[in-house]
PDB file of C-alpha atoms in Angstrom:
ATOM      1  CA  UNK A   1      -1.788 -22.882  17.236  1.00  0.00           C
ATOM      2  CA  UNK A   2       1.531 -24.690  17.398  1.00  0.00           C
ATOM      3  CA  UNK A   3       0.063 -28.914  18.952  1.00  0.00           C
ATOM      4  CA  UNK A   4       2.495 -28.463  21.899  1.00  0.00           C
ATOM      5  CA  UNK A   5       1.203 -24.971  22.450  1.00  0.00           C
ATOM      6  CA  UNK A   6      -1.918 -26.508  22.454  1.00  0.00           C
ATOM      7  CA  UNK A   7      -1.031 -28.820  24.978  1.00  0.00           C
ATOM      8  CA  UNK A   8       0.339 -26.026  27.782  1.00  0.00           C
ATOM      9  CA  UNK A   9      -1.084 -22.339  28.794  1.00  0.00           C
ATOM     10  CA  UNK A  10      -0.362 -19.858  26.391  1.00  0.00           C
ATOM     11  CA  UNK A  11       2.440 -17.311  27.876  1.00  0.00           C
ATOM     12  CA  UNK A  12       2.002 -13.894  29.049  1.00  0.00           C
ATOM     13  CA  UNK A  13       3.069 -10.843  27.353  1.00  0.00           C
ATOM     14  CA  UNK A  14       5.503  -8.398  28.509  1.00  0.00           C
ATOM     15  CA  UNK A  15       3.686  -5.382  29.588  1.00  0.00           C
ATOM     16  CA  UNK A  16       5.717  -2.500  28.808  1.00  0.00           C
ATOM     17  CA  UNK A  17       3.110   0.578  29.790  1.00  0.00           C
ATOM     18  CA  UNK A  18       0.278   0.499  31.906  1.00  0.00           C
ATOM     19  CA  UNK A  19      -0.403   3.967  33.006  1.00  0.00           C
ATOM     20  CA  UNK A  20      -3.276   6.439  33.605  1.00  0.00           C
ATOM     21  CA  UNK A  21      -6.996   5.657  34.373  1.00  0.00           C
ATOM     22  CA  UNK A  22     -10.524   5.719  32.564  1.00  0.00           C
ATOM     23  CA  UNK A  23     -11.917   3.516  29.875  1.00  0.00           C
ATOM     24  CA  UNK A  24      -8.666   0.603  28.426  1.00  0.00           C
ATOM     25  CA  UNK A  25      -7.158   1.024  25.053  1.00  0.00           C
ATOM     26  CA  UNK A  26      -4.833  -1.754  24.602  1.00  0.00           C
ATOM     27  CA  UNK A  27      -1.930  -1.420  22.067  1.00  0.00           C
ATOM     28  CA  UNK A  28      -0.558  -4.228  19.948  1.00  0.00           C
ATOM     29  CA  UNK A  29       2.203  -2.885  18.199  1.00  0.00           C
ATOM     30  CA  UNK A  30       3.793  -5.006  14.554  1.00  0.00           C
ATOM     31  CA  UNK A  31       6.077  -7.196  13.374  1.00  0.00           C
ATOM     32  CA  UNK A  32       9.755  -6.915  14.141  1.00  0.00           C
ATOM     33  CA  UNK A  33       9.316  -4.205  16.848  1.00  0.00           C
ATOM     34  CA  UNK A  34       8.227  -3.964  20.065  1.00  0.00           C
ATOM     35  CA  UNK A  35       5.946  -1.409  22.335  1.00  0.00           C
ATOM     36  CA  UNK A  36       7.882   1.754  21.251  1.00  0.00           C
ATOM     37  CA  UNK A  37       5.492   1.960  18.288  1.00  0.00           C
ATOM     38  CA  UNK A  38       3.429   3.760  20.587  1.00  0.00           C
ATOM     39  CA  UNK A  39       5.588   6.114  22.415  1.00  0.00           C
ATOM     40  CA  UNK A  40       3.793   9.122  20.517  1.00  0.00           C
ATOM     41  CA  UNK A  41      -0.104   8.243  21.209  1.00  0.00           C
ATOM     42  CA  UNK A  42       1.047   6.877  25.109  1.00  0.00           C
ATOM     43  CA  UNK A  43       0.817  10.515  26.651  1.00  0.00           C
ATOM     44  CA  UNK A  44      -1.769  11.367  24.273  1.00  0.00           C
ATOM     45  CA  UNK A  45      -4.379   9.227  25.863  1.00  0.00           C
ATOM     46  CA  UNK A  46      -3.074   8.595  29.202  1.00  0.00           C
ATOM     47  CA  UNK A  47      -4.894  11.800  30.882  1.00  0.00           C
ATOM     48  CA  UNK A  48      -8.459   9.704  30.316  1.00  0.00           C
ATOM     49  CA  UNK A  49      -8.038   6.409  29.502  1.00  0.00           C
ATOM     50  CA  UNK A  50      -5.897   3.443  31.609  1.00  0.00           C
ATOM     51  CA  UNK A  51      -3.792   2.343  27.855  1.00  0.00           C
ATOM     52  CA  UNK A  52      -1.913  -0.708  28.541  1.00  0.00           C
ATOM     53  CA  UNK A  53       1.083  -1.380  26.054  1.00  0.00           C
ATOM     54  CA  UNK A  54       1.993  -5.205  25.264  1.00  0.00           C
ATOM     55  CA  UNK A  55       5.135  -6.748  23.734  1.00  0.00           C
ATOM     56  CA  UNK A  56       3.476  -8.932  21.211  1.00  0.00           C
ATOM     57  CA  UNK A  57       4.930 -12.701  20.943  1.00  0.00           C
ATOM     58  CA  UNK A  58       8.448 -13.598  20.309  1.00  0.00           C
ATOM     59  CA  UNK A  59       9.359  -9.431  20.510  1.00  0.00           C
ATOM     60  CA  UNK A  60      10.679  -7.286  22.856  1.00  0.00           C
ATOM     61  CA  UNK A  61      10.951  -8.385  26.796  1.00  0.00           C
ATOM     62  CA  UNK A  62       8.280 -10.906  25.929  1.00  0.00           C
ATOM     63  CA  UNK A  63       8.621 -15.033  26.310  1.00  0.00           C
ATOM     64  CA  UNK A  64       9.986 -16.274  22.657  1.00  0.00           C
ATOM     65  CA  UNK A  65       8.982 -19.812  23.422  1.00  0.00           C
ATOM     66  CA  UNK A  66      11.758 -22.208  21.720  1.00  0.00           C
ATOM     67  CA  UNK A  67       8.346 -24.409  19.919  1.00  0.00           C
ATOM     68  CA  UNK A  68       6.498 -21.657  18.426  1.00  0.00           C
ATOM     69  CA  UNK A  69       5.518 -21.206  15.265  1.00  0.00           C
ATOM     70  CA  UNK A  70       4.275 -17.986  15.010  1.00  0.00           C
ATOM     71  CA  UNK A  71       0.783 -18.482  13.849  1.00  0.00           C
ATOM     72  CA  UNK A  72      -1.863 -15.875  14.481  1.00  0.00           C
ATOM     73  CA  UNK A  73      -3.379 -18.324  16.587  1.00  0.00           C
ATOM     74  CA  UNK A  74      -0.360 -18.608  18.878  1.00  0.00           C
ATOM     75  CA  UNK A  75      -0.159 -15.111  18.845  1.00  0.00           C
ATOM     76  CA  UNK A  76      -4.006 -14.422  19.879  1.00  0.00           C
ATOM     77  CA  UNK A  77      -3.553 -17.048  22.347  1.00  0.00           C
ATOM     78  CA  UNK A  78      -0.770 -15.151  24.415  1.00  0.00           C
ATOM     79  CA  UNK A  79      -2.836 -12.164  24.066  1.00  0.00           C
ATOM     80  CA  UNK A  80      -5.907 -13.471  25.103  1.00  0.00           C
ATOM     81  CA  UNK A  81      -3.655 -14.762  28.333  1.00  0.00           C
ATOM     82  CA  UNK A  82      -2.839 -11.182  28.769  1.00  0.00           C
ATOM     83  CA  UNK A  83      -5.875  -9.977  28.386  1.00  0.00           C
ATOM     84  CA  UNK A  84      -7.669 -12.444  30.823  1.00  0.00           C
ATOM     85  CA  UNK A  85      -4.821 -11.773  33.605  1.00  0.00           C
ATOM     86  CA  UNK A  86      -5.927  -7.752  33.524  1.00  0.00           C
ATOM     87  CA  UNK A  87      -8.785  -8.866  34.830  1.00  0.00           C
ATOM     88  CA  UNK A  88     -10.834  -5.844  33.321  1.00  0.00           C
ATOM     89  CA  UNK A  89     -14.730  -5.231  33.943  1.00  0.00           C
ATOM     90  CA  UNK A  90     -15.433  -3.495  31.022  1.00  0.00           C
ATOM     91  CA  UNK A  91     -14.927  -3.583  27.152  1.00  0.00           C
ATOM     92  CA  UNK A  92     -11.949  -2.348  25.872  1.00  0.00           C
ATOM     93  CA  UNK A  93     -10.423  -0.528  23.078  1.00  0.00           C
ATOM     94  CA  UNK A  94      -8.042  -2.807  21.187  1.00  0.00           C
ATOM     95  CA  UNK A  95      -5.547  -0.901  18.791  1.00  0.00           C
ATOM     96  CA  UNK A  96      -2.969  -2.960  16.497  1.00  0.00           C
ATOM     97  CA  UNK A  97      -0.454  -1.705  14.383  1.00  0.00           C
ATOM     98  CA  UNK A  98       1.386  -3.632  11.208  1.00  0.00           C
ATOM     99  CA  UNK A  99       1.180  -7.350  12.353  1.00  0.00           C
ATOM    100  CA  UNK A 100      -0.670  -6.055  15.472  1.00  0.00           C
ATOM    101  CA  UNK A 101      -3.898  -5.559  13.418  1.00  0.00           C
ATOM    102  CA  UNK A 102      -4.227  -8.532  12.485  1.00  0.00           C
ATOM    103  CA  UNK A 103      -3.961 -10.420  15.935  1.00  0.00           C
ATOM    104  CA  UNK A 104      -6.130  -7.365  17.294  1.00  0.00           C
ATOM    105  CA  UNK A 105      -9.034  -8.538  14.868  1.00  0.00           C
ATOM    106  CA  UNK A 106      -8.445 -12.457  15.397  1.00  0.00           C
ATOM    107  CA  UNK A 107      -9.216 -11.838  18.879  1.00  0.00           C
ATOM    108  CA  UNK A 108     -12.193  -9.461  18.405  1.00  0.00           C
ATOM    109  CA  UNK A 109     -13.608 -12.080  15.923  1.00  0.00           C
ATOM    110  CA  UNK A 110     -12.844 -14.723  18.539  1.00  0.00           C
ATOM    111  CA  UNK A 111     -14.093 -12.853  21.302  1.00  0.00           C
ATOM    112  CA  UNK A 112     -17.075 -11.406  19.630  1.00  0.00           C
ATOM    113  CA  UNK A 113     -20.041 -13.728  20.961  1.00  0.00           C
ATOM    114  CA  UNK A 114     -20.977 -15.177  25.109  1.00  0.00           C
ATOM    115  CA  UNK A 115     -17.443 -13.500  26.150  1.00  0.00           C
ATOM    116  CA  UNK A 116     -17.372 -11.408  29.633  1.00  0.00           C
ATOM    117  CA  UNK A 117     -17.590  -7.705  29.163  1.00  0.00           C
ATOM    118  CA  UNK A 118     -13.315  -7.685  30.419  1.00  0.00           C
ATOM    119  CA  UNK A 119     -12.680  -9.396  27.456  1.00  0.00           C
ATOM    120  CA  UNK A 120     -14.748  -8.174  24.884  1.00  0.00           C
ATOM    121  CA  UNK A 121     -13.921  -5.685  22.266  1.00  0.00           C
ATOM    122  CA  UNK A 122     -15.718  -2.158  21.942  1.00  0.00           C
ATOM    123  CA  UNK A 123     -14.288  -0.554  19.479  1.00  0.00           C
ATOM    124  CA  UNK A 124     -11.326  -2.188  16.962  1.00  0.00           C
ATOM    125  CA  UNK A 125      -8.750   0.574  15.603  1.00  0.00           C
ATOM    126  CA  UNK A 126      -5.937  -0.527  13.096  1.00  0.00           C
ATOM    127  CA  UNK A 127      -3.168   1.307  11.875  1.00  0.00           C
ATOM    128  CA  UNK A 128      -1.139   0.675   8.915  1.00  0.00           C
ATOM    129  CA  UNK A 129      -2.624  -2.406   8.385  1.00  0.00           C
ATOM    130  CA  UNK A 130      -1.216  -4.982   6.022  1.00  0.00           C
ATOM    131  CA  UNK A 131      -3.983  -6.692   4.191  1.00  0.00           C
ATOM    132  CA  UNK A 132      -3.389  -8.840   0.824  1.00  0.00           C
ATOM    133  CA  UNK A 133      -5.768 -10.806  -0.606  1.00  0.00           C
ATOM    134  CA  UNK A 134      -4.901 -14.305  -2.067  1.00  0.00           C
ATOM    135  CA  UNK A 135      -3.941 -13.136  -5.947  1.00  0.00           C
ATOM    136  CA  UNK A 136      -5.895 -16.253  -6.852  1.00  0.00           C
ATOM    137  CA  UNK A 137      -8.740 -14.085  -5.502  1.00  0.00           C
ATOM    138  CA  UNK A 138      -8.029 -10.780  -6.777  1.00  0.00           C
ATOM    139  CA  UNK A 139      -9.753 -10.134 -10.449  1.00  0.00           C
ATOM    140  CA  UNK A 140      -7.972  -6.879 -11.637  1.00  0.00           C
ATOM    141  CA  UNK A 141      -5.174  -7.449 -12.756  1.00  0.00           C
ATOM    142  CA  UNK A 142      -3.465  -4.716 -11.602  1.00  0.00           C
ATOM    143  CA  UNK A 143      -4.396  -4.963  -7.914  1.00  0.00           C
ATOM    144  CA  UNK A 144      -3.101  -8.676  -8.843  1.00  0.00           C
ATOM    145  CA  UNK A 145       0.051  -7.513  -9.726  1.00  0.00           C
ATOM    146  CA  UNK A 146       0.589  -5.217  -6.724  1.00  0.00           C
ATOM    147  CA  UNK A 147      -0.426  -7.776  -4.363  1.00  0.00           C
ATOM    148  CA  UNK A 148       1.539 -10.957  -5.946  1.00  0.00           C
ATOM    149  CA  UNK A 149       4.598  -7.983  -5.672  1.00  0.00           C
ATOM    150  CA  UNK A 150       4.288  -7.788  -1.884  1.00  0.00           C
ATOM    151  CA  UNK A 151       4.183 -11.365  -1.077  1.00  0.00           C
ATOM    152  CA  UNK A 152       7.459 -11.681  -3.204  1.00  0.00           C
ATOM    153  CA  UNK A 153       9.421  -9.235  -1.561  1.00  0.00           C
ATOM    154  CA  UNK A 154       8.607 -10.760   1.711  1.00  0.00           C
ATOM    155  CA  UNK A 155       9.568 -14.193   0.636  1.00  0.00           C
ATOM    156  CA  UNK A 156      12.578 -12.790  -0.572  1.00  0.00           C
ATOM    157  CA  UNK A 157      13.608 -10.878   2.690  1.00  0.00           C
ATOM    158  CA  UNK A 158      12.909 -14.758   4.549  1.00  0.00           C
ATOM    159  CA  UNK A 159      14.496 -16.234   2.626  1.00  0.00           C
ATOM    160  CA  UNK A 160      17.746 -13.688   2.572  1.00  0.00           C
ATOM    161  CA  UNK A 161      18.849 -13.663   6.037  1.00  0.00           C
ATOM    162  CA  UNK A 162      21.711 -11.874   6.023  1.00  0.00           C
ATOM    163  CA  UNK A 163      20.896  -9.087   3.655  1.00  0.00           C
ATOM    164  CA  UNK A 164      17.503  -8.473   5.399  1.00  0.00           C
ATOM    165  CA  UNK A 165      19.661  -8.109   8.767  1.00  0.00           C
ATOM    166  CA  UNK A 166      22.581  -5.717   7.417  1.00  0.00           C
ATOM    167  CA  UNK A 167      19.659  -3.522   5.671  1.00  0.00           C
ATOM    168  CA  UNK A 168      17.522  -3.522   9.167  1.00  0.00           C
ATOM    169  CA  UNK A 169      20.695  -2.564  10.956  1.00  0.00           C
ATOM    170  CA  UNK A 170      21.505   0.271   8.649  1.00  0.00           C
ATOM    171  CA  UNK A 171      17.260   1.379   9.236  1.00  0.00           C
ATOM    172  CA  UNK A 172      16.883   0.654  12.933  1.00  0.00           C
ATOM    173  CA  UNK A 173      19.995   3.158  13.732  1.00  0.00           C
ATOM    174  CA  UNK A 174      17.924   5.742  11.802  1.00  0.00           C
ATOM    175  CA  UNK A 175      15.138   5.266  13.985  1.00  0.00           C
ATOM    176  CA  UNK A 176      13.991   5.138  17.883  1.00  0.00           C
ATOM    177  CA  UNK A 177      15.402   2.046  20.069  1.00  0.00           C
ATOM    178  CA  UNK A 178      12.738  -0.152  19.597  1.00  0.00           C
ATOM    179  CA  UNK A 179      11.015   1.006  16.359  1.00  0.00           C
ATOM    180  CA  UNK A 180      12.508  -1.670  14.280  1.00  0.00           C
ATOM    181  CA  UNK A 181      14.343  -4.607  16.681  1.00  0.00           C
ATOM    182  CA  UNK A 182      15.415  -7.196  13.608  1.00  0.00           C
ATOM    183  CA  UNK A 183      18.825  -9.658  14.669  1.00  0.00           C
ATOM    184  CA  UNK A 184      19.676 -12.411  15.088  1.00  0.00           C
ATOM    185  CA  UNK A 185      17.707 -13.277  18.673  1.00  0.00           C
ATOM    186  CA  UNK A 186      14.366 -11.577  16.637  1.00  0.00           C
ATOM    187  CA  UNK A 187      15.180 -13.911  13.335  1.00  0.00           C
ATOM    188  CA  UNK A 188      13.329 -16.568  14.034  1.00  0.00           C
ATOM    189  CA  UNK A 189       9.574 -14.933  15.694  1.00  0.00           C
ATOM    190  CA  UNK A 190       9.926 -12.380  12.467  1.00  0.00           C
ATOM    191  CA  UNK A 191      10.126 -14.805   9.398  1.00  0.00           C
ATOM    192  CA  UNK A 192       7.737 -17.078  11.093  1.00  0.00           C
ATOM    193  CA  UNK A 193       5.396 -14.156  11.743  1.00  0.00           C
ATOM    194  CA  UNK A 194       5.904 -13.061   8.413  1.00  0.00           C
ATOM    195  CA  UNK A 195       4.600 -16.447   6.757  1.00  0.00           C
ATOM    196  CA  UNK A 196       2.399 -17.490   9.229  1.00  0.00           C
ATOM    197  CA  UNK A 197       0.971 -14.400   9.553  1.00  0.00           C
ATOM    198  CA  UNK A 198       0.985 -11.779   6.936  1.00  0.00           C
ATOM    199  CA  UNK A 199       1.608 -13.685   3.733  1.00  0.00           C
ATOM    200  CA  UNK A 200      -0.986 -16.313   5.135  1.00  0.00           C
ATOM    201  CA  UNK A 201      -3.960 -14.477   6.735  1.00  0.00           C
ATOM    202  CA  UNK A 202      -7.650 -13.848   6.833  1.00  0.00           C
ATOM    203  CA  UNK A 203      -7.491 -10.111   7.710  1.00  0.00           C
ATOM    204  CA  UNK A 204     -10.464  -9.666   5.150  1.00  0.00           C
ATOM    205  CA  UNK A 205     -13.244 -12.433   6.556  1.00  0.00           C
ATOM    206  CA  UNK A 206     -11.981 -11.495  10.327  1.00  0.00           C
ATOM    207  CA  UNK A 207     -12.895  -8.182   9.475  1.00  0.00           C
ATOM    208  CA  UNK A 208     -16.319  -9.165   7.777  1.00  0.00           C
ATOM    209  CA  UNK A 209     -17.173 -11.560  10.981  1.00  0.00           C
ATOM    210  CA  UNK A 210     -17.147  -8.349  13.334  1.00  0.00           C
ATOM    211  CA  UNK A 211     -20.079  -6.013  15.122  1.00  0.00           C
ATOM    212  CA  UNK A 212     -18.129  -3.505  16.454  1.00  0.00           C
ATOM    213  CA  UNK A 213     -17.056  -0.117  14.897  1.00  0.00           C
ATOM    214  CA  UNK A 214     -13.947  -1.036  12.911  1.00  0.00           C
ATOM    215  CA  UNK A 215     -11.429   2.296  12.278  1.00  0.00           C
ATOM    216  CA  UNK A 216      -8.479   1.966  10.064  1.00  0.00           C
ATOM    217  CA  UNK A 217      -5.925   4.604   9.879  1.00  0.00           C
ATOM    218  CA  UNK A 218      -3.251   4.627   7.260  1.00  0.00           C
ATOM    219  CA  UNK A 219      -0.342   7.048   6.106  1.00  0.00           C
ATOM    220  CA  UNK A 220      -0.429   8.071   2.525  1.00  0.00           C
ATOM    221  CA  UNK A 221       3.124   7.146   2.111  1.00  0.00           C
ATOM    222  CA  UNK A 222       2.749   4.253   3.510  1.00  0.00           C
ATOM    223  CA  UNK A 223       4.290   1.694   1.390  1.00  0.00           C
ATOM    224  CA  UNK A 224       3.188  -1.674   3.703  1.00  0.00           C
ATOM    225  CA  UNK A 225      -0.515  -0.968   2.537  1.00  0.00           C
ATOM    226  CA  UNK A 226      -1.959  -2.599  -0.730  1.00  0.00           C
ATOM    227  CA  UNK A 227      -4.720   0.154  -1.888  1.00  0.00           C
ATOM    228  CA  UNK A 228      -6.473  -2.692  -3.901  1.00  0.00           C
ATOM    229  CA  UNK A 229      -6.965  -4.790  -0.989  1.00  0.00           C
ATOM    230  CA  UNK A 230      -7.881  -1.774   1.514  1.00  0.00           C
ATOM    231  CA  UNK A 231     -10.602  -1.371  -0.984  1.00  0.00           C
ATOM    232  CA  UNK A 232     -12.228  -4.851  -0.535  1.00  0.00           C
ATOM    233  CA  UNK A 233     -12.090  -3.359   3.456  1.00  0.00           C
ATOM    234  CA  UNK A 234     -13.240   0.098   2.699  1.00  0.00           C
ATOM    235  CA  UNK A 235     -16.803  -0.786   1.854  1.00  0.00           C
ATOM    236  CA  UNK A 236     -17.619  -2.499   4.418  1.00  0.00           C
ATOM    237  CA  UNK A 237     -20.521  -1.148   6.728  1.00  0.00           C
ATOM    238  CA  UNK A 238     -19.147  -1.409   9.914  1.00  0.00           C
ATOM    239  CA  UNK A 239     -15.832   0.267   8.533  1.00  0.00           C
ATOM    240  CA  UNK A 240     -14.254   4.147   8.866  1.00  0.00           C
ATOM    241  CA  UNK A 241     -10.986   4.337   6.784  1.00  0.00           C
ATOM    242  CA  UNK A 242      -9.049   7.548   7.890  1.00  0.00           C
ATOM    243  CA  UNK A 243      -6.017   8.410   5.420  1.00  0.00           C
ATOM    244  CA  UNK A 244      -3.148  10.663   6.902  1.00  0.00           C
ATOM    245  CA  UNK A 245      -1.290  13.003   4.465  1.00  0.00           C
ATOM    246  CA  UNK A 246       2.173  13.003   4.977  1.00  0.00           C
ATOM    247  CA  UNK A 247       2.804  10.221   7.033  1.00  0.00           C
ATOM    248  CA  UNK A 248       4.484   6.534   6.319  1.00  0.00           C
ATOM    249  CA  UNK A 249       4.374   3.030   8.075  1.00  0.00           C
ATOM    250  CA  UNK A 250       5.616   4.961  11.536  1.00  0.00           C
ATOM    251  CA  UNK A 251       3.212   5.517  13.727  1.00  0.00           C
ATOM    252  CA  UNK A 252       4.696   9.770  13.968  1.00  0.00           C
ATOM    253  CA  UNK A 253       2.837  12.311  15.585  1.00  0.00           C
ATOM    254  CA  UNK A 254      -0.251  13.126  12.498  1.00  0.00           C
ATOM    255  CA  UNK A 255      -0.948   9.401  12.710  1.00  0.00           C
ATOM    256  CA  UNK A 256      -0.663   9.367  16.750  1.00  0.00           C
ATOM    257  CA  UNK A 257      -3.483  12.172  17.035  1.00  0.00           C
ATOM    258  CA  UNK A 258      -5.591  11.150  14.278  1.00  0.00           C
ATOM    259  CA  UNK A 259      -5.939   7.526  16.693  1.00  0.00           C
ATOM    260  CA  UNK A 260      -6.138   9.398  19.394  1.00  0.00           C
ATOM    261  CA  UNK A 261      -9.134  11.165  18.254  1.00  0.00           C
ATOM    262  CA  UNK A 262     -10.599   8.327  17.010  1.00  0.00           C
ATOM    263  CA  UNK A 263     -10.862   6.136  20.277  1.00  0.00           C
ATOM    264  CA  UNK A 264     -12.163   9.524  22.085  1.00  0.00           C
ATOM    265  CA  UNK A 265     -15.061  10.220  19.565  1.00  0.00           C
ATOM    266  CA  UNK A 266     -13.657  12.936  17.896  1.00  0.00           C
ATOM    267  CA  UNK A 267     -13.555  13.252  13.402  1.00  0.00           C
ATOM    268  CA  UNK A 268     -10.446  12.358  12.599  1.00  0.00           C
ATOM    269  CA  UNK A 269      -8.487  15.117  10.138  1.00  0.00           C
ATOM    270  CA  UNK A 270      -8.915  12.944   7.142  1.00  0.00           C
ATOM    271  CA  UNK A 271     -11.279  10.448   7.245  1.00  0.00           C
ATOM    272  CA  UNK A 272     -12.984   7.396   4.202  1.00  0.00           C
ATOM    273  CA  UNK A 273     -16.277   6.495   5.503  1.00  0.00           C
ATOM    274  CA  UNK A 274     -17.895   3.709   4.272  1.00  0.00           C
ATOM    275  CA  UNK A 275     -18.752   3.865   0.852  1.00  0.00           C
ATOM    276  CA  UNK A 276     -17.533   7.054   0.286  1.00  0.00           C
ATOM    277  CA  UNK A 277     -14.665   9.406   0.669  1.00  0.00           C
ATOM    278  CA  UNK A 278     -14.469  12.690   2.252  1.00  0.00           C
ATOM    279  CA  UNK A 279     -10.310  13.986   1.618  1.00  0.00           C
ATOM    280  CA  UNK A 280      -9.661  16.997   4.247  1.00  0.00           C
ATOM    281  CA  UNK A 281      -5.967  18.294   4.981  1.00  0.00           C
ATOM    282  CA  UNK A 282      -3.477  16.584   7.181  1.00  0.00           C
ATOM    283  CA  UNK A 283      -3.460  16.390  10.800  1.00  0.00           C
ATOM    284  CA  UNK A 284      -1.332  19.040  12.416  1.00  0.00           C
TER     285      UNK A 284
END
């Protein structure tokens, strides 16, 4: 976390929906985007669950302090504020999407031992999540390749300010208010988050640390999502990998009732289990 962060409470997120009643699912949307991402699985789950949609960090109507660095601890740390203020009784569902996966499992593997039942974690879900491993890591070469291809094209979109905006402008006017929110107020939280965050992370060991049913749900066009890496993921024990046909980074309607289905028990349409893969058609 940032030292002066350190030194003063974490802020608050903006909540943007808190609606209906029954067991949480809190939704943690990605980088360079805000609450929106959810607008499809919102009314989906509202008629038996209280879901609570948050602003991450830096995004949307939440505080962009003028300090921060972006790190996935400062990030966790304003959503463990969050969290804390709900004052909830009972584990919760915690959902991230893009970015917001990887701040969802920092703070289950943070909050995953002696925590109060509000703040614990019962069940992690993440969607579209982007997990590279170090290449200095990675022995095929292929998966290698793929991986050290990512991390360039993000570096390049940081450091290429003005074509990254004019190419989000001509993308976010294609899409819902919301879905994509990259300018220049969101400049600074999104390159930060993007090194800080998702070219440095520890999605894979977070993941490893946890004891809770871990779901991840993916679009098969999704071009975010490094299949080497999700393989490193895939086998682990505690892990149900769910692949949507037909669907790309966007959380649309076949990935939005896959989740929902998910957090209420129900087999998803397509679903990887652990160690092995069962393909089955796309979800409606």
């Amino acid at each position: 976390m940032t030292e002066r962060l350190r030194r003063r409470r974490a802020p608050h997120l903006f909540i943007q929906t808190d609606t209906g009643t029954g067991p949480v699912v809190i939704l943690v949307h990605g980088i360079a985007s805000t609450a929106v991402t959810f607008r499809k699985v919102v009314p989906l789950l509202a008629p038996g669950h209280r879901v609570i949609a948050v602003d991450i960090l830096g995004h949307g109507a939440s505080p962009a302090p003028p300090d921060c660095e972006y790190t996935l601890d400062d990030h966790v740390a304003a959503l463990a504020a969050t969290i804390r203020a709900l004052n909830l009784r009972e584990p919760f569902v915690l959902v991230g999407h893009s970015l917001g996966s990887l701040i969802a499992t920092r703070y289950a593997a943070e909050h995953r031992w002696y925590t109060p039942r509000g703040l614990r974690v019962a069940r992690l879900v993440l969607v579209g999540p982007p997990i590279y491993l170090s290449p200095t890591d990675i022995g095929d070469p292929w998966v290698r390749a793929r991986v050290t291809a990512y991390l360039r094209a993000y570096e390049f979109l940081r450091s290429n300010k003005d074509f990254t905006l004019a190419n989000a402008a001509v993308l976010g006017r294609l899409l819902p208010k919301g879905i994509l929110e990259l300018n220049e107020n969101t400049w600074t939280p999104f390159v930060k988050s993007l090194e800080h965050c998702i070219e440095s992370q520890t999605m894979v060991s977070d993941i490893a640390s946890l004891h809770v049913p871990v779901d991840l749900i993916y679009g098969a066009l999704d071009a975010f999502v490094a299949p080497g890496s999700l393989r490193v993921v895939e086998r682990m024990r505690h892990v149900n990998t769910h692949r949507v046909e037909a669907n790309d980074h966007i959380v649309r309607s076949r990935i939005a009732r896959v989740l929902v289905r998910v957090i209420d028990g129900a087999p998803a349409a397509t679903t990887r289990t652990s160690g092995g893969q069962t393909p089955a058609p796309a979800a409606g």
